[in-house]
């Protein structure tokens, strides 16, 4: 009885190989004569093995390897830049475009462009494919706000230098204002995938209010036509098309400006994100 | 330019990166377990990998490289990927109430029927259930068990990764396994593998009494 208790107390350490030799001997002497404790050990081992084999049946996806390769290459490039401060910024030539192309999978043939700039040339194969792609796009664009992850970078200079070549468009933290909530402070940026393409999310907050701006290359994304409504707003004297609606429980406004795609999501209302879209 | 680079002595940063990438499958497997979500697991492994690359100067040559990587992964998970610290307080107390079944008095016959006859493996129907049960474990128990069982890290390495004393790791592994066993037992009964009722007092009779009865 007491030998059983001792064995049970040592059971985890025994099956995990953490028990020292003299105790192992002690346990094994008991296991020879006690089938109940042997049974406990066998079950613990069987469970351990099952957890291991069930868990190790997955391999890291190729897209993850590619994404890490891109980030690692840009880190190396940034380290080289920092080691040689007087050089003019030359990330366009220094960064791994070939690596960036590796994750440019796209969705089917439906990589239509947002806005009218590229309309027609890369039209989606079918309406269904287009709306499926568009639905995923919207979920991806709203995702970083709905499930925020820790930022990778805070320094605006490094963000512009490191993130821009990966995303394919300039990535810069902007000044974000709201008439009622005042000035939003920038809390950081990180890279993510939107429709299997690299994009950057910039996060802001004012008190407990959060705003996430996803910056992406609209040429690589399908048009967010489904699920969002198309509005034309006045942005500093010029007309701008904005797709606005709700996704993952948050207000979302998606638009293109000067060849850069923006998706503004917030726990504020649709009118507020629309107003921010007009300001940005 | 590229050609000349490949002929030179290997760049230490690149070499280090290759060493890290060699462990990517293992890190991803652990991350899937920790986050319970394929997409979040990718984000976690990405962040941890980049952190490891940036911290390469801090790796002490001669120490366990994989354990070092998993420590960064675990840290990144604990510090950035969990929604608040509420879970810990609730679960640690909830599972600490001395339930006799959770404390391990499952009969030898029951335990035997959970394994394949004459084999060391768990019955296939229970393997999927076990996987689910691991997912449902509180973070602290799940982290300790995953690092221990999936990656075979030592208690010391797990303690370093989780930032806790070894004793805490041991108690988390022990209690986590008891919860898993209990769930498996309930499932085995539901699946008709065993007929015994877990709450039946005859099933929790100490061993000495069972022997005397023979
Ligand atoms: Zn015994």
Coordinates of C-alpha atoms and ligand atoms in Angstrom, one line a residue:
Chain A
X1 CA 0.0 0.0 0.0
X2 CA 2.7 2.4 1.0
X3 CA 4.8 1.1 -1.9
X4 CA 1.9 1.8 -4.2
X5 CA 1.6 5.4 -2.9
X6 CA 5.3 5.9 -3.3
X7 CA 5.2 4.6 -6.9
X8 CA 2.2 6.8 -7.7
X9 CA 3.9 9.8 -6.3
X10 CA 6.9 9.1 -8.6
X11 CA 4.9 8.0 -11.6
X12 CA 5.1 11.2 -13.6
X13 CA 8.8 11.6 -13.0
X14 CA 9.3 7.9 -13.8
X15 CA 7.5 8.0 -17.2
X16 CA 9.1 11.3 -18.1
X17 CA 12.6 10.0 -17.4
X18 CA 13.2 12.5 -14.6
X19 CA 13.7 10.0 -11.8
X20 CA 17.2 9.3 -10.6
X21 CA 18.7 5.8 -10.9
X22 CA 18.1 4.6 -7.3
X23 CA 14.5 5.7 -7.4
X24 CA 14.0 4.1 -10.8
X25 CA 15.2 0.8 -9.3
X26 CA 12.9 1.2 -6.4
X27 CA 9.9 1.8 -8.7
X28 CA 10.8 -1.1 -11.0
X29 CA 11.1 -3.5 -8.1
X30 CA 7.5 -2.6 -7.2
X31 CA 6.2 -2.8 -10.8
X32 CA 7.3 -6.5 -11.0
X33 CA 5.1 -7.4 -8.2
X34 CA 2.2 -4.9 -8.5
X35 CA 0.0 -5.2 -11.7
X36 CA -2.1 -2.2 -10.7
X37 CA 0.9 0.1 -10.6
X38 CA 2.2 -1.4 -13.8
X39 CA -1.1 -0.7 -15.4
X40 CA -0.9 2.9 -14.3
X41 CA 2.5 3.2 -15.8
X42 CA 1.4 1.6 -19.1
X43 CA -1.6 3.9 -19.3
X44 CA 0.5 7.0 -18.6
X45 CA 3.0 5.9 -21.3
X46 CA 0.3 5.2 -23.8
X47 CA -1.2 8.7 -23.2
X48 CA 2.2 10.3 -23.5
X49 CA 2.8 8.5 -26.8
X50 CA -0.6 9.4 -28.1
X51 CA -0.2 13.1 -27.3
X52 CA 3.1 13.1 -29.0
X53 CA 2.0 11.4 -32.2
X54 CA -1.3 13.3 -32.4
X55 CA 0.6 16.6 -32.1
X56 CA 3.5 15.9 -34.4
X57 CA 1.3 14.9 -37.3
X58 CA 1.3 18.5 -38.6
X59 CA 4.1 20.1 -40.5
X60 CA 4.8 23.9 -40.8
X61 CA 3.0 25.2 -43.9
X62 CA 5.1 26.4 -46.8
X63 CA 3.4 29.8 -46.5
X64 CA 4.8 30.1 -43.0
X65 CA 8.3 29.2 -44.1
X66 CA 8.0 31.8 -46.9
X67 CA 6.7 34.5 -44.5
X68 CA 9.6 33.9 -42.1
X69 CA 12.1 33.9 -44.9
X70 CA 10.8 37.4 -46.0
X71 CA 10.8 38.8 -42.4
X72 CA 14.3 37.3 -41.8
X73 CA 15.6 38.8 -45.0
X74 CA 14.2 42.2 -44.2
X75 CA 15.7 41.9 -40.7
X76 CA 19.1 41.2 -42.2
X77 CA 18.6 44.1 -44.6
X78 CA 17.7 46.4 -41.7
X79 CA 20.7 45.2 -39.7
X80 CA 23.0 46.1 -42.6
X81 CA 21.3 49.5 -43.0
X82 CA 21.7 50.2 -39.3
X83 CA 25.4 49.2 -39.5
X84 CA 25.9 51.7 -42.3
X85 CA 23.8 54.8 -41.3
X86 CA 25.2 57.3 -43.9
X87 CA 24.0 55.4 -46.9
X88 CA 20.8 56.6 -48.6
X89 CA 17.9 54.3 -48.1
X90 CA 17.9 51.8 -50.9
X91 CA 15.5 49.1 -49.7
X92 CA 14.1 48.7 -53.2
X93 CA 17.3 47.0 -54.4
X94 CA 18.3 45.5 -51.0
X95 CA 15.2 43.5 -50.3
X96 CA 14.2 40.1 -51.4
X97 CA 11.6 40.5 -54.1
X98 CA 12.0 36.9 -55.2
X99 CA 11.2 35.8 -51.7
X100 CA 8.1 38.1 -51.7
X101 CA 6.9 36.4 -54.8
X102 CA 7.1 33.0 -53.2
X103 CA 4.0 33.6 -51.1
X104 CA 2.1 35.4 -53.9
X105 CA -0.4 32.6 -54.2
X106 CA -3.5 34.6 -54.8
X107 CA -7.0 33.2 -54.9
X108 CA -7.9 31.2 -58.0
X109 CA -7.9 33.5 -61.0
X110 CA -9.9 36.1 -59.2
X111 CA -7.3 38.7 -58.4
X112 CA -9.2 41.6 -59.7
X113 CA -8.1 45.0 -58.7
X114 CA -9.8 47.4 -56.4
X115 CA -11.0 50.6 -57.9
X116 CA -11.3 51.2 -61.6
X117 CA -7.6 51.5 -62.3
X118 CA -7.1 47.9 -63.3
X119 CA -10.7 47.0 -64.0
X120 CA -11.2 44.4 -66.7
X121 CA -7.7 43.3 -67.3
X122 CA -7.7 40.7 -64.5
X123 CA -11.4 40.1 -64.2
X124 CA -12.5 37.2 -61.9
X125 CA -13.3 33.9 -63.6
X126 CA -16.8 33.8 -62.1
X127 CA -19.0 35.9 -59.9
X128 CA -19.1 33.1 -57.3
X129 CA -15.3 32.9 -57.1
X130 CA -15.2 36.7 -56.9
X131 CA -17.5 36.9 -54.0
X132 CA -15.8 34.0 -52.2
X133 CA -12.5 35.7 -52.6
X134 CA -14.1 39.0 -51.6
X135 CA -15.6 37.4 -48.5
X136 CA -12.2 36.0 -47.4
X137 CA -10.7 39.4 -48.1
X138 CA -13.1 41.2 -45.8
X139 CA -12.6 38.6 -43.0
X140 CA -8.9 39.0 -43.4
X141 CA -9.1 42.8 -43.3
X142 CA -11.3 42.8 -40.2
X143 CA -9.4 40.0 -38.5
X144 CA -6.5 42.0 -37.1
X145 CA -9.0 44.3 -35.3
X146 CA -11.2 41.5 -34.1
X147 CA -8.2 39.4 -32.9
X148 CA -5.4 41.8 -32.2
X149 CA -1.9 40.4 -32.0
X150 CA 1.1 42.0 -30.4
X151 CA 2.8 44.6 -32.7
X152 CA 6.2 43.8 -34.2
X153 CA 7.5 47.3 -34.7
X154 CA 6.9 50.7 -33.2
X155 CA 9.4 52.9 -34.9
X156 CA 7.8 54.7 -37.9
X157 CA 11.1 54.9 -39.8
X158 CA 11.7 51.2 -39.5
X159 CA 8.1 50.4 -40.4
X160 CA 8.4 52.4 -43.6
X161 CA 11.7 50.9 -44.5
X162 CA 11.1 47.3 -43.6
X163 CA 7.4 46.8 -44.2
X164 CA 6.9 48.8 -47.4
X165 CA 8.9 46.5 -49.7
X166 CA 7.2 43.4 -48.3
X167 CA 3.7 44.8 -48.6
X168 CA 4.5 46.4 -52.0
X169 CA 3.1 49.8 -51.2
X170 CA 4.4 52.5 -48.8
X171 CA 3.5 51.7 -45.2
X172 CA 3.5 54.7 -42.9
X173 CA 1.8 55.4 -39.6
X174 CA -0.6 58.3 -40.1
X175 CA -2.1 60.8 -37.7
X176 CA -5.5 59.7 -36.7
X177 CA -8.1 62.1 -35.4
X178 CA -11.7 61.9 -34.4
X179 CA -13.7 65.0 -33.4
X180 CA -15.2 63.3 -30.4
X181 CA -12.5 60.9 -29.3
X182 CA -9.7 63.3 -30.1
X183 CA -6.2 62.2 -31.2
X184 CA -5.5 58.5 -31.5
X185 CA -2.0 57.3 -30.5
X186 CA -0.1 54.9 -32.6
X187 CA 0.6 51.6 -30.8
X188 CA 2.5 49.7 -33.4
X189 CA 2.6 47.7 -36.6
X190 CA 2.8 44.1 -37.7
X191 CA 2.9 42.1 -40.9
X192 CA 0.1 39.7 -41.7
X193 CA -1.5 37.9 -44.6
X194 CA -4.6 39.2 -46.4
X195 CA -5.9 36.9 -49.1
X196 CA -2.6 35.1 -48.9
X197 CA -0.7 38.4 -49.7
X198 CA 1.5 40.3 -47.3
X199 CA -0.1 43.3 -45.7
X200 CA 0.6 45.5 -42.6
X201 CA -1.7 46.4 -39.8
X202 CA -1.3 49.6 -37.9
X203 CA -3.0 49.9 -34.6
X204 CA -4.2 53.0 -32.7
X205 CA -6.1 53.8 -29.6
X206 CA -7.7 56.6 -27.7
X207 CA -8.8 55.5 -24.2
X208 CA -10.6 52.2 -24.7
X209 CA -11.4 52.9 -28.3
X210 CA -9.3 51.1 -30.9
X211 CA -8.7 51.6 -34.6
X212 CA -6.9 49.2 -36.9
X213 CA -5.7 50.3 -40.3
X214 CA -4.6 47.5 -42.6
X215 CA -2.4 48.7 -45.5
X216 CA -2.3 46.5 -48.6
X217 CA -1.5 46.5 -52.2
X218 CA -4.9 46.7 -54.0
X219 CA -3.5 45.3 -57.2
X220 CA -3.0 41.9 -55.4
X221 CA -6.4 41.7 -53.8
X222 CA -9.9 41.0 -55.1
X223 CA -12.5 43.8 -55.0
X224 CA -14.4 43.8 -51.6
X225 CA -17.7 44.1 -53.5
X226 CA -19.7 41.5 -51.7
X227 CA -21.0 42.1 -48.2
X228 CA -19.9 45.8 -48.1
X229 CA -21.8 48.7 -49.6
X230 CA -20.3 51.1 -52.0
X231 CA -20.3 54.8 -51.1
X232 CA -18.9 57.8 -52.7
X233 CA -17.6 60.4 -50.2
X234 CA -15.9 63.8 -50.4
X235 CA -12.3 63.5 -49.3
X236 CA -10.6 66.9 -49.2
X237 CA -12.4 68.1 -52.3
X238 CA -12.1 65.0 -54.4
X239 CA -14.5 62.1 -54.8
X240 CA -13.5 58.8 -53.2
X241 CA -15.1 55.4 -53.5
X242 CA -15.3 53.6 -50.1
X243 CA -16.7 50.1 -49.4
X244 CA -18.3 50.2 -46.0
X245 CA -20.1 47.8 -43.7
X246 CA -19.6 45.5 -40.8
X247 CA -17.3 42.5 -40.5
X248 CA -16.5 40.3 -37.5
X249 CA -18.6 42.6 -35.4
X250 CA -16.7 45.7 -36.2
X251 CA -17.3 48.7 -38.6
X252 CA -15.0 48.4 -41.6
X253 CA -14.2 50.9 -44.4
X254 CA -12.1 49.8 -47.4
X255 CA -10.8 52.2 -50.0
X256 CA -7.9 52.9 -52.3
X257 CA -5.8 56.1 -52.4
X258 CA -2.8 56.8 -54.7
X259 CA -2.5 53.1 -55.4
X260 CA -2.5 52.1 -51.7
X261 CA -5.3 50.0 -50.2
X262 CA -6.6 50.9 -46.7
X263 CA -9.0 49.0 -44.5
X264 CA -10.1 51.0 -41.4
X265 CA -11.8 48.9 -38.7
X266 CA -12.9 50.1 -35.4
X267 CA -15.3 49.6 -32.5
X268 CA -16.7 53.0 -33.4
X269 CA -19.6 53.1 -35.8
X270 CA -19.7 52.9 -39.6
X271 CA -20.1 56.7 -39.9
X272 CA -17.0 57.2 -37.8
X273 CA -14.8 54.9 -39.9
X274 CA -16.2 56.5 -43.0
X275 CA -15.2 59.9 -41.6
X276 CA -11.7 58.6 -40.9
X277 CA -11.5 57.2 -44.4
X278 CA -12.3 60.6 -45.7
X279 CA -9.5 62.2 -43.5
X280 CA -6.8 59.7 -44.2
Chain B
X1 CA 27.0 39.8 -56.4
X2 CA 24.9 36.9 -55.3
X3 CA 27.5 34.4 -56.6
X4 CA 30.3 36.1 -54.7
X5 CA 28.3 35.9 -51.5
X6 CA 27.7 32.2 -51.8
X7 CA 31.5 31.6 -52.2
X8 CA 32.4 33.5 -49.1
X9 CA 32.4 31.9 -45.6
X10 CA 28.8 31.3 -44.5
X11 CA 27.1 34.4 -43.1
X12 CA 26.6 33.7 -39.3
X13 CA 23.1 35.3 -39.4
X14 CA 22.1 33.0 -42.3
X15 CA 23.6 30.0 -40.7
X16 CA 21.7 30.7 -37.5
X17 CA 18.5 31.2 -39.5
X18 CA 19.0 27.8 -41.1
X19 CA 19.4 26.2 -37.6
X20 CA 16.2 27.9 -36.5
X21 CA 14.3 26.8 -39.6
X22 CA 15.4 23.2 -39.1
X23 CA 13.2 23.2 -36.0
X24 CA 10.2 24.8 -37.6
X25 CA 8.0 21.7 -37.7
X26 CA 8.5 21.1 -34.0
X27 CA 7.8 24.7 -33.2
X28 CA 4.7 24.7 -35.3
X29 CA 3.4 21.4 -33.7
X30 CA 3.8 23.0 -30.3
X31 CA 2.2 26.3 -31.4
X32 CA -0.8 24.4 -32.8
X33 CA -1.2 22.8 -29.3
X34 CA -0.7 26.1 -27.4
X35 CA -3.0 28.3 -29.6
X36 CA -5.4 25.6 -30.7
X37 CA -5.7 27.4 -34.0
X38 CA -3.8 26.9 -37.2
X39 CA -3.7 30.6 -38.2
X40 CA -2.8 31.9 -34.8
X41 CA -0.1 29.2 -34.6
X42 CA 1.5 30.5 -37.7
X43 CA 1.5 34.1 -36.3
X44 CA 3.0 32.7 -33.0
X45 CA 5.8 30.7 -34.8
X46 CA 6.5 33.7 -37.0
X47 CA 6.9 36.1 -34.1
X48 CA 8.9 33.6 -32.0
X49 CA 11.2 32.9 -34.9
X50 CA 11.9 36.5 -35.6
X51 CA 12.5 37.1 -31.9
X52 CA 15.0 34.2 -31.9
X53 CA 16.8 35.5 -34.9
X54 CA 17.1 38.9 -33.3
X55 CA 18.3 37.4 -30.0
X56 CA 20.9 35.0 -31.6
X57 CA 23.7 36.6 -29.6
X58 CA 22.0 35.5 -26.4
X59 CA 22.1 31.8 -27.3
X60 CA 24.8 30.1 -25.3
X61 CA 26.7 27.7 -27.4
X62 CA 26.7 24.2 -26.0
X63 CA 23.2 24.5 -24.5
X64 CA 20.1 22.8 -25.9
X65 CA 19.2 24.9 -29.0
X66 CA 15.7 23.4 -29.4
X67 CA 14.8 24.1 -25.8
X68 CA 16.0 27.7 -26.2
X69 CA 13.7 28.1 -29.2
X70 CA 10.8 26.6 -27.4
X71 CA 11.4 28.8 -24.4
X72 CA 11.1 31.9 -26.7
X73 CA 8.0 30.4 -28.3
X74 CA 6.4 29.7 -24.9
X75 CA 7.3 33.2 -23.7
X76 CA 5.8 34.8 -26.7
X77 CA 2.7 32.8 -26.2
X78 CA 2.3 33.5 -22.5
X79 CA 3.1 37.2 -22.9
X80 CA 1.2 38.1 -26.1
X81 CA -1.2 35.5 -27.2
X82 CA -3.4 34.8 -24.3
X83 CA -6.5 36.8 -23.7
X84 CA -5.9 38.1 -20.2
X85 CA -4.7 36.3 -17.1
X86 CA -8.1 35.4 -15.8
X87 CA -8.0 31.8 -17.0
X88 CA -5.2 30.9 -14.7
X89 CA -6.9 31.9 -11.4
X90 CA -10.2 30.3 -12.3
X91 CA -8.8 26.9 -13.3
X92 CA -6.0 26.4 -10.9
X93 CA -8.5 26.6 -8.0
X94 CA -11.3 24.7 -9.8
X95 CA -9.2 21.7 -10.3
X96 CA -7.6 21.6 -6.9
X97 CA -10.5 20.2 -4.9
X98 CA -9.3 16.7 -4.2
X99 CA -11.7 14.8 -6.4
X100 CA -10.9 11.1 -5.6
X101 CA -11.1 10.1 -9.3
X102 CA -9.0 13.0 -10.4
X103 CA -6.6 11.9 -7.7
X104 CA -6.0 8.6 -9.5
X105 CA -8.1 5.8 -8.1
X106 CA -9.1 4.3 -11.4
X107 CA -9.1 0.5 -11.3
X108 CA -6.5 -1.5 -13.1
X109 CA -9.1 -3.2 -15.2
X110 CA -10.4 0.2 -16.4
X111 CA -7.0 1.3 -17.2
X112 CA -6.3 -1.9 -19.1
X113 CA -9.4 -1.5 -21.2
X114 CA -8.3 1.9 -22.3
X115 CA -5.3 0.5 -24.1
X116 CA -5.2 -1.8 -27.1
X117 CA -5.1 -5.4 -25.9
X118 CA -1.5 -6.6 -25.5
X119 CA -0.3 -3.4 -26.9
X120 CA 1.3 -0.2 -25.6
X121 CA -0.9 2.1 -27.6
X122 CA -4.0 3.9 -26.5
X123 CA -7.2 2.7 -28.2
X124 CA -7.8 4.6 -31.4
X125 CA -11.2 5.9 -30.3
X126 CA -9.6 7.4 -27.2
X127 CA -6.7 9.1 -29.1
X128 CA -9.0 11.7 -30.8
X129 CA -10.7 12.2 -27.4
X130 CA -7.3 12.7 -25.7
X131 CA -6.4 15.3 -28.3
X132 CA -9.6 17.2 -27.6
X133 CA -9.1 16.9 -23.9
X134 CA -5.6 18.4 -24.2
X135 CA -7.1 21.4 -26.1
X136 CA -9.5 21.9 -23.2
X137 CA -6.9 21.9 -20.5
X138 CA -6.2 25.3 -18.8
X139 CA -3.2 27.1 -20.5
X140 CA -0.8 26.4 -17.6
X141 CA -1.4 22.6 -17.6
X142 CA -1.5 22.4 -21.4
X143 CA 1.8 24.2 -21.9
X144 CA 3.6 22.0 -19.3
X145 CA 2.2 18.8 -20.8
X146 CA 2.8 19.7 -24.4
X147 CA 6.4 20.7 -23.8
X148 CA 7.0 17.5 -21.8
X149 CA 5.2 15.0 -24.0
X150 CA 5.5 16.5 -27.5
X151 CA 9.0 17.9 -27.3
X152 CA 10.3 15.8 -24.4
X153 CA 11.8 18.8 -22.6
X154 CA 13.1 18.2 -19.1
X155 CA 11.3 19.6 -16.1
X156 CA 14.1 22.0 -15.7
X157 CA 13.8 23.3 -19.3
X158 CA 10.0 23.5 -18.9
X159 CA 10.4 25.5 -15.7
X160 CA 12.8 27.9 -17.5
X161 CA 10.4 28.3 -20.4
X162 CA 7.4 28.9 -18.2
X163 CA 9.2 31.0 -15.6
X164 CA 8.1 28.9 -12.7
X165 CA 9.8 26.6 -10.1
X166 CA 10.3 22.9 -11.0
X167 CA 7.8 21.9 -8.3
X168 CA 5.1 24.0 -10.0
X169 CA 5.8 22.3 -13.4
X170 CA 5.6 18.8 -11.7
X171 CA 2.3 19.6 -10.1
X172 CA 0.9 21.1 -13.4
X173 CA 1.9 18.0 -15.3
X174 CA 0.5 15.7 -12.6
X175 CA -2.9 17.6 -12.3
X176 CA -3.1 18.0 -16.1
X177 CA -2.7 14.3 -16.6
X178 CA -5.3 13.5 -14.0
X179 CA -7.8 15.7 -15.8
X180 CA -7.0 14.0 -19.1
X181 CA -7.3 10.5 -17.6
X182 CA -10.6 11.4 -16.0
X183 CA -12.0 12.7 -19.3
X184 CA -10.7 9.6 -21.1
X185 CA -12.4 7.4 -18.6
X186 CA -15.7 9.2 -19.0
X187 CA -15.4 8.9 -22.7
X188 CA -14.5 5.2 -22.5
X189 CA -17.6 4.5 -20.5
X190 CA -19.8 6.6 -22.9
X191 CA -18.2 4.6 -25.9
X192 CA -19.0 1.3 -24.1
X193 CA -15.3 0.4 -23.8
X194 CA -15.8 -0.1 -20.1
X195 CA -18.8 -0.8 -18.0
X196 CA -17.7 0.5 -14.7
X197 CA -19.2 3.7 -13.4
X198 CA -16.6 6.2 -12.4
X199 CA -18.6 7.3 -9.4
X200 CA -19.2 3.8 -8.2
X201 CA -17.4 3.4 -4.8
X202 CA -16.3 -0.2 -5.6
X203 CA -14.2 1.4 -8.4
X204 CA -12.2 3.5 -6.0
X205 CA -11.4 0.8 -3.5
X206 CA -7.7 1.0 -2.5
X207 CA -5.5 -1.7 -3.8
X208 CA -5.0 -3.5 -0.4
X209 CA -8.7 -4.1 -0.2
X210 CA -8.8 -5.4 -3.7
X211 CA -6.0 -7.8 -3.0
X212 CA -7.7 -9.0 0.2
X213 CA -10.8 -9.7 -1.8
X214 CA -9.1 -12.0 -4.2
Ligands
LIG1 ZN1 1.4 -0.8 -6.6

